[in-house]
CSV table of C-alpha atoms in Angstrom, one decimal:
chain,number,residue,atom,x,y,z
A,1,MET,CA,0.0,0.0,0.0
A,2,SER,CA,1.1,3.6,-0.5
A,3,ASN,CA,1.5,6.1,2.3
A,4,ALA,CA,-1.7,7.9,3.0
A,5,LEU,CA,-0.4,11.0,5.0
A,6,ASP,CA,3.0,12.1,6.1
A,7,HIS,CA,1.9,11.7,9.8
A,8,ALA,CA,0.9,8.0,9.2
A,9,GLN,CA,2.4,4.9,7.7
A,10,THR,CA,0.6,2.2,5.8
A,11,THR,CA,2.0,-1.2,5.1
A,12,ASN,CA,0.5,-4.3,3.4
A,13,SER,CA,1.6,-7.4,3.3
A,14,SER,CA,-12.2,-18.7,35.5
A,15,GLY,CA,-8.7,-18.7,35.7
A,16,LEU,CA,-8.5,-21.7,33.3
A,17,ARG,CA,-5.1,-22.0,31.8
A,18,PRO,CA,-3.5,-24.3,29.2
A,19,PRO,CA,-1.1,-27.0,30.4
A,20,LEU,CA,2.2,-25.8,31.7
A,21,SER,CA,3.9,-27.1,28.5
A,22,ASN,CA,2.0,-24.5,26.5
A,23,ARG,CA,2.9,-21.6,28.9
A,24,ARG,CA,6.7,-21.5,28.7
A,25,THR,CA,8.7,-18.3,28.8
A,26,PHE,CA,10.3,-16.9,25.7
A,27,SER,CA,13.7,-18.0,26.8
A,28,GLN,CA,12.5,-21.5,27.4
A,29,ARG,CA,10.9,-21.6,24.0
A,30,ILE,CA,14.1,-20.4,22.3
A,31,LEU,CA,16.2,-23.0,24.2
A,32,ARG,CA,13.8,-25.8,23.2
A,33,ARG,CA,14.0,-24.8,19.6
A,34,MET,CA,17.8,-24.8,19.7
A,35,ARG,CA,17.9,-28.3,21.4
A,36,SER,CA,15.4,-30.0,19.1
A,37,LYS,CA,15.5,-30.0,15.3
A,38,ASN,CA,12.0,-31.4,15.3
A,39,SER,CA,10.4,-28.8,17.7
A,40,VAL,CA,6.9,-27.7,16.8
A,41,THR,CA,6.8,-24.0,16.0
A,42,SER,CA,3.0,-23.6,15.6
A,43,GLU,CA,2.6,-23.0,19.3
A,44,ARG,CA,5.2,-20.2,19.4
A,45,PRO,CA,5.2,-16.6,18.2
A,46,SER,CA,7.5,-16.0,15.3
A,47,LEU,CA,11.2,-15.4,15.9
A,48,SER,CA,10.9,-11.7,14.9
A,49,LEU,CA,8.4,-11.1,17.7
A,50,ARG,CA,10.5,-13.1,20.2
A,51,LYS,CA,13.5,-10.9,19.4
A,52,THR,CA,11.6,-7.8,20.5
A,53,VAL,CA,11.6,-9.0,24.1
A,54,SER,CA,14.7,-11.2,24.1
A,55,ASN,CA,16.6,-8.6,26.1
A,56,ILE,CA,14.2,-8.6,29.0
A,57,ASP,CA,15.5,-10.2,32.1
A,58,PRO,CA,13.0,-13.0,33.1
A,59,ALA,CA,13.7,-12.3,36.7
A,60,ASP,CA,12.9,-8.6,36.3
A,61,GLU,CA,9.3,-8.8,37.3
A,62,TYR,CA,7.6,-5.5,38.3
A,63,THR,CA,5.9,-5.6,41.7
A,64,ASN,CA,2.6,-3.8,41.5
A,65,PRO,CA,2.0,-2.2,45.0
A,66,LEU,CA,-1.8,-2.4,44.5
A,67,GLU,CA,-1.7,-6.2,44.1
A,68,GLN,CA,-2.0,-6.6,47.9
A,69,SER,CA,-4.8,-4.1,48.2
A,70,ALA,CA,-8.3,-5.2,49.3
A,71,ARG,CA,-10.7,-5.7,46.4
A,72,TRP,CA,-13.2,-3.3,47.9
A,73,LEU,CA,-10.5,-0.6,47.9
A,74,LEU,CA,-9.7,-1.2,44.3
A,75,SER,CA,-13.4,-1.1,43.5
A,76,ALA,CA,-13.8,2.2,45.4
A,77,ARG,CA,-10.9,3.7,43.4
A,78,ALA,CA,-12.4,2.4,40.1
A,79,GLY,CA,-15.7,3.8,41.0
A,80,ALA,CA,-14.2,7.3,41.5
A,81,ILE,CA,-12.5,7.1,38.1
A,82,ARG,CA,-15.7,5.8,36.4
A,83,ALA,CA,-17.6,8.8,37.8
A,84,GLY,CA,-15.1,11.2,36.4
A,85,ALA,CA,-15.0,9.5,33.0
A,86,SER,CA,-18.8,9.5,32.8
A,87,ILE,CA,-18.8,13.3,33.1
A,88,GLY,CA,-16.1,13.7,30.5
A,89,PHE,CA,-17.6,11.4,28.0
A,90,GLY,CA,-21.1,12.8,28.6
A,91,ILE,CA,-19.8,16.2,27.6
A,92,MET,CA,-17.8,15.0,24.6
A,93,ASN,CA,-20.7,12.8,23.3
A,94,ARG,CA,-23.3,15.6,23.4
A,95,SER,CA,-22.9,15.9,19.6
A,96,ALA,CA,-22.7,12.2,18.9
A,97,VAL,CA,-25.5,10.0,17.6
A,98,ASN,CA,-27.4,8.2,20.4
A,99,PRO,CA,-27.9,4.5,20.2
A,100,THR,CA,-31.3,3.4,18.8
A,101,SER,CA,-31.9,0.4,21.1
A,102,THR,CA,-30.4,-1.9,23.8
A,103,VAL,CA,-30.4,-5.6,24.0
A,104,TRP,CA,-29.2,-8.0,26.8
A,105,LEU,CA,-27.2,-11.1,26.0
A,106,ASN,CA,-26.6,-14.2,28.1
A,107,SER,CA,-23.3,-15.2,29.6
A,108,THR,CA,-22.6,-18.8,28.6
A,109,LEU,CA,-18.8,-19.1,29.0
A,110,GLY,CA,-16.7,-19.2,32.1
A,111,PRO,CA,-17.9,-19.5,35.8
A,112,TRP,CA,-20.0,-16.3,35.9
A,113,LYS,CA,-22.8,-17.6,33.6
A,114,GLY,CA,-26.3,-16.2,33.7
A,115,THR,CA,-29.2,-14.7,31.7
A,116,ARG,CA,-29.2,-11.0,30.6
A,117,LYS,CA,-25.6,-10.3,31.9
A,118,ILE,CA,-24.2,-8.5,28.9
A,119,GLU,CA,-25.7,-5.2,27.8
A,120,VAL,CA,-25.3,-4.2,24.1
A,121,LYS,CA,-26.0,-0.7,22.7
A,122,ILE,CA,-27.2,-0.7,19.0
A,123,TRP,CA,-26.9,2.0,16.3
A,124,ASP,CA,-29.3,0.9,13.5
A,125,PRO,CA,-29.4,3.2,10.4
A,126,LYS,CA,-32.9,1.9,9.6
A,127,LYS,CA,-34.2,3.7,12.7
A,128,ILE,CA,-32.3,6.9,11.7
A,129,PRO,CA,-33.0,7.2,8.0
A,130,GLN,CA,-31.4,10.6,7.7
A,131,ALA,CA,-28.2,9.4,9.3
A,132,SER,CA,-26.8,7.5,6.3
A,133,GLN,CA,-24.4,9.5,4.2
A,134,SER,CA,-23.9,6.6,1.8
A,135,ARG,CA,-26.3,3.8,0.9
A,136,ASP,CA,-23.4,1.5,0.1
A,137,THR,CA,-25.4,-1.5,0.9
A,138,SER,CA,-28.7,-0.5,-0.8
A,139,HIS,CA,-28.4,-3.5,-3.1
A,140,THR,CA,-29.0,-5.9,-0.3
A,141,SER,CA,-31.6,-5.9,2.5
A,142,LYS,CA,-28.9,-7.1,5.0
A,143,ARG,CA,-26.4,-4.6,6.3
A,144,PRO,CA,-22.8,-5.2,7.5
A,145,ALA,CA,-22.3,-5.2,11.2
A,146,VAL,CA,-19.6,-3.7,13.4
A,147,ILE,CA,-19.2,-5.2,16.9
A,148,ASN,CA,-17.3,-2.8,19.1
A,149,PHE,CA,-15.5,-3.1,22.4
A,150,HIS,CA,-14.8,0.0,24.4
A,151,GLY,CA,-11.6,0.8,26.2
A,152,GLY,CA,-10.8,1.7,29.8
A,153,GLY,CA,-8.1,-0.6,31.1
A,154,PHE,CA,-10.7,-3.4,31.7
A,155,VAL,CA,-11.8,-1.3,34.7
A,156,VAL,CA,-13.7,1.7,33.4
A,157,GLY,CA,-15.8,2.6,30.4
A,158,THR,CA,-19.2,2.0,28.8
A,159,ALA,CA,-20.6,1.0,25.5
A,160,THR,CA,-21.4,4.6,24.6
A,161,ASP,CA,-17.9,5.9,25.1
A,162,ASP,CA,-17.3,5.2,21.4
A,163,ALA,CA,-20.5,6.9,20.2
A,164,HIS,CA,-18.6,9.2,17.8
A,165,TRP,CA,-17.0,6.1,16.2
A,166,ALA,CA,-20.3,4.2,16.1
A,167,GLY,CA,-22.1,7.1,14.5
A,168,ALA,CA,-19.4,7.6,11.9
A,169,VAL,CA,-19.4,3.9,10.9
A,170,MET,CA,-23.2,3.8,10.8
A,171,LYS,CA,-23.4,6.9,8.6
A,172,ALA,CA,-20.6,6.1,6.2
A,173,LEU,CA,-21.3,2.4,5.7
A,174,ASP,CA,-25.0,2.1,6.5
A,175,ALA,CA,-23.9,-0.5,9.0
A,176,VAL,CA,-25.5,-1.7,12.2
A,177,VAL,CA,-23.1,-1.1,15.1
A,178,PHE,CA,-23.2,-3.0,18.3
A,179,SER,CA,-21.2,-1.7,21.3
A,180,VAL,CA,-20.7,-4.2,24.1
A,181,ASN,CA,-20.8,-3.4,27.9
A,182,TYR,CA,-18.6,-6.3,29.0
A,183,ARG,CA,-18.3,-6.8,32.7
A,184,LEU,CA,-15.5,-4.9,34.4
A,185,ALA,CA,-12.7,-5.5,36.9
A,186,PRO,CA,-12.1,-5.6,39.8
A,187,GLU,CA,-15.7,-6.9,40.3
A,188,TYR,CA,-15.1,-9.3,37.4
A,189,PRO,CA,-11.4,-10.0,36.8
A,190,TYR,CA,-9.8,-11.8,33.9
A,191,PRO,CA,-11.0,-13.7,31.9
A,192,THR,CA,-14.6,-12.6,32.4
A,193,ALA,CA,-14.4,-9.7,30.0
A,194,VAL,CA,-12.9,-11.8,27.2
A,195,GLU,CA,-15.6,-14.4,27.7
A,196,ASP,CA,-18.3,-11.7,27.6
A,197,CYS,CA,-16.9,-10.4,24.3
A,198,ALA,CA,-16.7,-13.9,22.8
A,199,ASP,CA,-20.3,-14.5,23.9
A,200,ALA,CA,-21.4,-11.2,22.2
A,201,ILE,CA,-19.8,-12.2,18.9
A,202,LEU,CA,-21.5,-15.6,18.9
A,203,GLN,CA,-24.9,-14.4,19.9
A,204,ILE,CA,-25.1,-11.3,17.6
A,205,ALA,CA,-24.1,-13.5,14.7
A,206,ARG,CA,-26.7,-16.1,15.6
A,207,ARG,CA,-29.4,-13.4,15.7
A,208,SER,CA,-28.4,-11.9,12.4
A,209,GLU,CA,-31.9,-12.3,10.9
A,210,GLU,CA,-33.4,-10.5,13.8
A,211,PHE,CA,-30.9,-7.6,13.6
A,212,GLY,CA,-31.0,-7.4,9.8
A,213,ILE,CA,-27.3,-8.0,9.4
A,214,ASP,CA,-25.2,-10.1,7.1
A,215,ALA,CA,-23.4,-12.7,9.3
A,216,ASP,CA,-20.7,-13.0,6.6
A,217,ARG,CA,-19.9,-9.3,6.9
A,218,ILE,CA,-19.1,-8.8,10.5
A,219,ILE,CA,-16.3,-6.4,11.5
A,220,ILE,CA,-14.8,-6.3,15.0
A,221,SER,CA,-13.5,-3.0,16.4
A,222,GLY,CA,-12.0,-2.0,19.7
A,223,PHE,CA,-10.2,0.7,21.5
A,224,SER,CA,-7.3,0.2,24.0
A,225,ALA,CA,-8.5,-2.7,26.3
A,226,GLY,CA,-11.3,-3.2,23.8
A,227,GLY,CA,-8.8,-3.8,21.1
A,228,THR,CA,-7.2,-6.4,23.3
A,229,LEU,CA,-10.5,-8.0,23.9
A,230,SER,CA,-11.4,-8.0,20.2
A,231,LEU,CA,-8.4,-10.2,19.3
A,232,ALA,CA,-8.6,-12.3,22.5
A,233,SER,CA,-12.2,-13.2,22.1
A,234,TRP,CA,-11.6,-14.1,18.5
A,235,ALA,CA,-8.7,-16.3,19.6
A,236,ILE,CA,-11.0,-18.1,22.0
A,237,LEU,CA,-13.4,-18.9,19.2
A,238,GLN,CA,-10.7,-20.4,17.1
A,239,ASP,CA,-10.0,-23.1,19.6
A,240,PRO,CA,-12.6,-23.0,22.5
A,241,GLU,CA,-11.8,-26.5,23.6
A,242,ARG,CA,-8.3,-25.5,24.6
A,243,TRP,CA,-9.7,-23.7,27.6
A,244,GLY,CA,-12.7,-26.0,28.2
A,245,TYR,CA,-15.3,-23.8,26.7
A,246,GLN,CA,-18.4,-25.4,25.2
A,247,VAL,CA,-19.5,-23.4,22.1
A,248,ALA,CA,-22.6,-24.5,20.2
A,249,GLY,CA,-22.4,-24.3,16.4
A,250,VAL,CA,-19.7,-22.8,14.2
A,251,PRO,CA,-18.4,-19.3,15.2
A,252,PRO,CA,-18.9,-16.6,12.5
A,253,THR,CA,-16.2,-15.7,10.0
A,254,ILE,CA,-14.9,-12.3,10.8
A,255,ALA,CA,-14.4,-10.0,7.8
A,256,GLY,CA,-11.8,-7.8,9.5
A,257,PHE,CA,-10.6,-6.0,12.6
A,258,ALA,CA,-10.3,-2.2,13.1
A,259,LEU,CA,-8.3,-1.7,16.3
A,260,PHE,CA,-7.1,1.4,18.0
A,261,TYR,CA,-4.0,1.4,20.3
A,262,PRO,CA,-4.6,-2.1,21.9
A,263,LEU,CA,-2.5,-3.8,24.6
A,264,LEU,CA,-1.2,-7.0,23.0
A,265,ASP,CA,1.6,-8.4,25.3
A,266,TRP,CA,1.2,-8.7,29.1
A,267,THR,CA,4.6,-10.5,29.4
A,268,ILE,CA,6.4,-7.1,29.1
A,269,SER,CA,6.3,-5.1,32.3
A,270,ARG,CA,4.7,-1.6,32.4
A,271,PRO,CA,8.1,0.0,33.3
A,272,HIS,CA,9.7,-1.6,30.3
A,273,LYS,CA,6.8,-0.4,28.0
A,274,ARG,CA,7.2,3.1,29.3
A,275,LEU,CA,11.0,3.1,28.6
A,276,SER,CA,10.2,1.8,25.0
A,277,CYS,CA,8.2,5.0,24.4
A,278,ILE,CA,10.1,8.1,23.0
A,279,LYS,CA,8.1,10.2,25.5
A,280,PRO,CA,7.8,8.1,28.7
A,281,ASP,CA,6.4,11.1,30.6
A,282,LEU,CA,3.4,11.3,28.3
A,283,THR,CA,2.3,7.7,28.8
A,284,LEU,CA,-0.5,6.7,31.1
A,285,SER,CA,0.4,7.4,34.7
A,286,LYS,CA,1.8,4.6,37.0
A,287,ASN,CA,-1.1,5.1,39.5
A,288,LEU,CA,-3.6,4.4,36.7
A,289,THR,CA,-1.9,1.4,35.2
A,290,ASP,CA,-1.2,-0.1,38.6
A,291,LEU,CA,-5.0,0.1,39.4
A,292,PHE,CA,-5.9,-1.4,36.0
A,293,ASP,CA,-3.5,-4.3,36.3
A,294,ALA,CA,-4.2,-5.1,39.9
A,295,SER,CA,-7.9,-5.1,39.3
A,296,TYR,CA,-7.8,-7.2,36.1
A,297,LEU,CA,-5.1,-9.7,36.9
A,298,TYR,CA,-6.6,-11.5,39.9
A,299,PRO,CA,-5.5,-13.8,41.3
A,300,GLN,CA,-2.0,-12.5,40.4
A,301,ILE,CA,-0.5,-14.1,37.3
A,302,PRO,CA,3.3,-14.3,37.1
A,303,LYS,CA,4.8,-12.6,34.1
A,304,ASP,CA,6.0,-15.8,32.6
A,305,ASP,CA,2.5,-17.2,32.6
A,306,ARG,CA,0.9,-14.2,30.8
A,307,ASP,CA,1.4,-15.5,27.2
A,308,ASP,CA,-2.1,-17.0,27.1
A,309,PRO,CA,-3.7,-15.4,24.0
A,310,ARG,CA,-6.8,-14.6,26.0
A,311,LEU,CA,-4.5,-12.2,27.9
A,312,SER,CA,-1.8,-11.4,25.4
A,313,PRO,CA,-3.4,-11.9,21.9
A,314,GLY,CA,-0.3,-10.5,20.2
A,315,LEU,CA,1.4,-13.7,21.3
A,316,MET,CA,-1.1,-16.0,19.6
A,317,SER,CA,0.5,-19.1,18.0
A,318,ASP,CA,1.7,-18.9,14.4
A,319,GLU,CA,-1.0,-21.4,13.5
A,320,THR,CA,-3.7,-19.1,14.9
A,321,LEU,CA,-2.1,-16.1,13.2
A,322,GLU,CA,-2.5,-17.8,9.9
A,323,ARG,CA,-6.3,-17.6,10.3
A,324,MET,CA,-6.2,-13.9,11.1
A,325,PRO,CA,-8.7,-11.7,9.1
A,326,PRO,CA,-7.4,-8.4,7.7
A,327,LEU,CA,-6.4,-5.8,10.3
A,328,HIS,CA,-6.5,-2.1,10.3
A,329,LEU,CA,-4.4,-0.9,13.3
A,330,CYS,CA,-4.2,2.7,14.5
A,331,ILE,CA,-1.4,3.3,17.1
A,332,CYS,CA,-0.1,6.5,18.8
A,333,GLU,CA,3.5,7.7,18.7
A,334,TYR,CA,3.6,8.7,22.4
A,335,ASP,CA,1.9,5.5,23.7
A,336,MET,CA,3.6,2.8,25.8
A,337,LEU,CA,1.7,0.3,23.6
A,338,HIS,CA,3.2,1.6,20.4
A,339,ALA,CA,6.1,-0.9,20.2
A,340,GLU,CA,4.0,-4.0,20.7
A,341,GLY,CA,1.5,-2.8,18.1
A,342,ARG,CA,4.3,-2.5,15.6
A,343,ALA,CA,5.7,-5.9,16.6
A,344,PHE,CA,2.3,-7.6,16.0
A,345,ALA,CA,1.8,-5.8,12.7
A,346,ASN,CA,5.3,-7.0,11.6
A,347,ARG,CA,4.3,-10.6,12.5
A,348,LEU,CA,1.3,-10.3,10.4
A,349,GLU,CA,3.2,-8.8,7.5
A,350,ASP,CA,5.9,-11.5,7.7
A,351,ALA,CA,3.1,-14.1,7.6
A,352,GLY,CA,1.7,-12.5,4.4
A,353,LYS,CA,-1.4,-11.3,6.1
A,354,GLU,CA,-3.3,-8.1,5.2
A,355,VAL,CA,-2.4,-5.4,7.6
A,356,THR,CA,-2.7,-1.6,7.5
A,357,VAL,CA,-0.9,0.5,10.2
A,358,ARG,CA,-1.7,4.1,10.9
A,359,ALA,CA,0.7,5.8,13.4
A,360,VAL,CA,-0.7,9.1,14.7
A,361,LYS,CA,2.2,11.5,15.1
A,362,GLU,CA,2.7,13.2,18.5
A,363,ALA,CA,-0.4,11.5,19.9
A,364,LYS,CA,-0.8,10.0,23.3
A,365,HIS,CA,-2.8,6.9,24.2
A,366,ALA,CA,-6.5,7.4,23.7
A,367,TRP,CA,-5.9,10.7,21.9
A,368,ASP,CA,-9.4,10.5,20.5
A,369,LYS,CA,-11.1,10.5,23.9
A,370,PRO,CA,-11.7,13.4,26.4
A,371,PRO,CA,-10.1,15.7,27.2
A,372,PRO,CA,-10.5,17.8,25.0
A,373,MET,CA,-14.3,17.9,25.0
A,374,VAL,CA,-14.6,17.9,21.2
A,375,PRO,CA,-12.8,15.5,18.8
A,376,LYS,CA,-9.5,16.7,17.4
A,377,PRO,CA,-9.2,17.1,13.6
A,378,SER,CA,-6.9,14.0,13.5
A,379,VAL,CA,-9.7,11.9,14.9
A,380,HIS,CA,-11.9,12.6,11.9
A,381,VAL,CA,-9.0,11.8,9.7
A,382,GLU,CA,-8.2,8.4,11.4
A,383,TYR,CA,-11.8,7.4,11.7
A,384,GLY,CA,-12.2,8.1,8.0
A,385,HIS,CA,-9.2,6.0,7.0
A,386,ALA,CA,-10.5,3.1,9.2
A,387,VAL,CA,-13.9,3.4,7.6
A,388,ASP,CA,-12.3,3.4,4.1
A,389,THR,CA,-10.5,0.2,5.0
A,390,ILE,CA,-13.6,-1.5,6.3
A,391,ARG,CA,-15.5,-0.5,3.2
A,392,ARG,CA,-13.2,-2.7,1.1
A,393,TRP,CA,-13.9,-5.6,3.3
A,394,VAL,CA,-17.7,-5.4,3.4
A,395,ILE,CA,-19.0,-3.6,0.3
A,396,ILE,CA,-19.8,-6.2,-2.4
A,397,ASP,CA,-20.2,-3.7,-5.3
A,398,ALA,CA,-16.7,-2.3,-6.0
A,399,GLU,CA,-18.3,0.6,-7.9
A,400,ASN,CA,-19.6,2.0,-4.7
A,401,GLU,CA,-16.1,2.4,-3.2
A,402,LYS,CA,-15.1,5.9,-2.4
A,403,SER,CA,-13.1,7.9,0.0
A,404,THR,CA,-14.8,9.0,3.2
A,405,VAL,CA,-14.6,12.2,5.1
A,406,ILE,CA,-15.8,11.5,8.6
A,407,SER,CA,-18.0,13.9,10.5
A,408,THR,CA,-18.9,13.0,14.0
A,409,GLU,CA,-21.3,15.8,14.4
């Protein structure tokens, strides 16, 4: 692919765990490969990805001071942040399109099963006729679908946080957008959120007739933690038996991913991630990431055991990587997650998979979220590029393809 802008680069190209043999550290994997000519590589990340962390001392494990905190205290701190975030997003989303309906899905995976546990907000263009800028799908009665997972460190956030994104996709593609309120830590630690997201994908696809969507044209999008959950939940559906999940029927085929600044590798400590950033002082604060990590990773998971793809989807096996749908990845230059985003994109490119990378220059993590209280111009630009990429995946009639200028008003 050609470069799109000079500020962005484009390239083509619970508690259940697997057996210990599938959870070796990077150093153990490399040694095994050197000692055995017949070693199986499908369960390991590619060598290029392993090299990006080969200089990390396995004994250098960060001790999070909040890991010993009472859960009620973590919940209280999370509640305070949620209240502040609610105010900020409420102000920012005053000009956004409101969801048209709400549905509740059942939780069927993991230990916290139950009916009507997962709330989903829906933006349906049929219920807002004037909202569609482009009837790209007017040749068919079924619309493409975008299933979105919000960010917030697995601890804060709601389905309406991404209302500007949902409205932009709905207007530009005449798509039905589903944004999922997965359950949050510390009340529901890992892997509940991943299981909720996998449940959402399965159940929305099964109810495609009810929602008027084409089950063969489903896109998954996610922001920050939601980007992590997008890939992690997809990884579950590729091999649910590995973790003891019982999934009825065949999971849907995903047409592509549109992910924004996801966390992809939990085996790298937060201090190391900060040092990998060219502006460490502009990354998320230590107080915030300590709260997120202590809340989500409970009981505590040693660093060497964090390569489970439900937790670190960027470390999915090469065999799983071969099944990856196309990916549009937007990362931020001043983000501690920038390096692991690049590393995952390089893995995909080396494997011959379709990947588009957009790097937003001089942008911090979650640059598209408040503050400020109105979206920056670069947000319209990047959302527009993401929509253009999605259009290629879901629009059947190539004559309808055109460049998109996004307005979130």
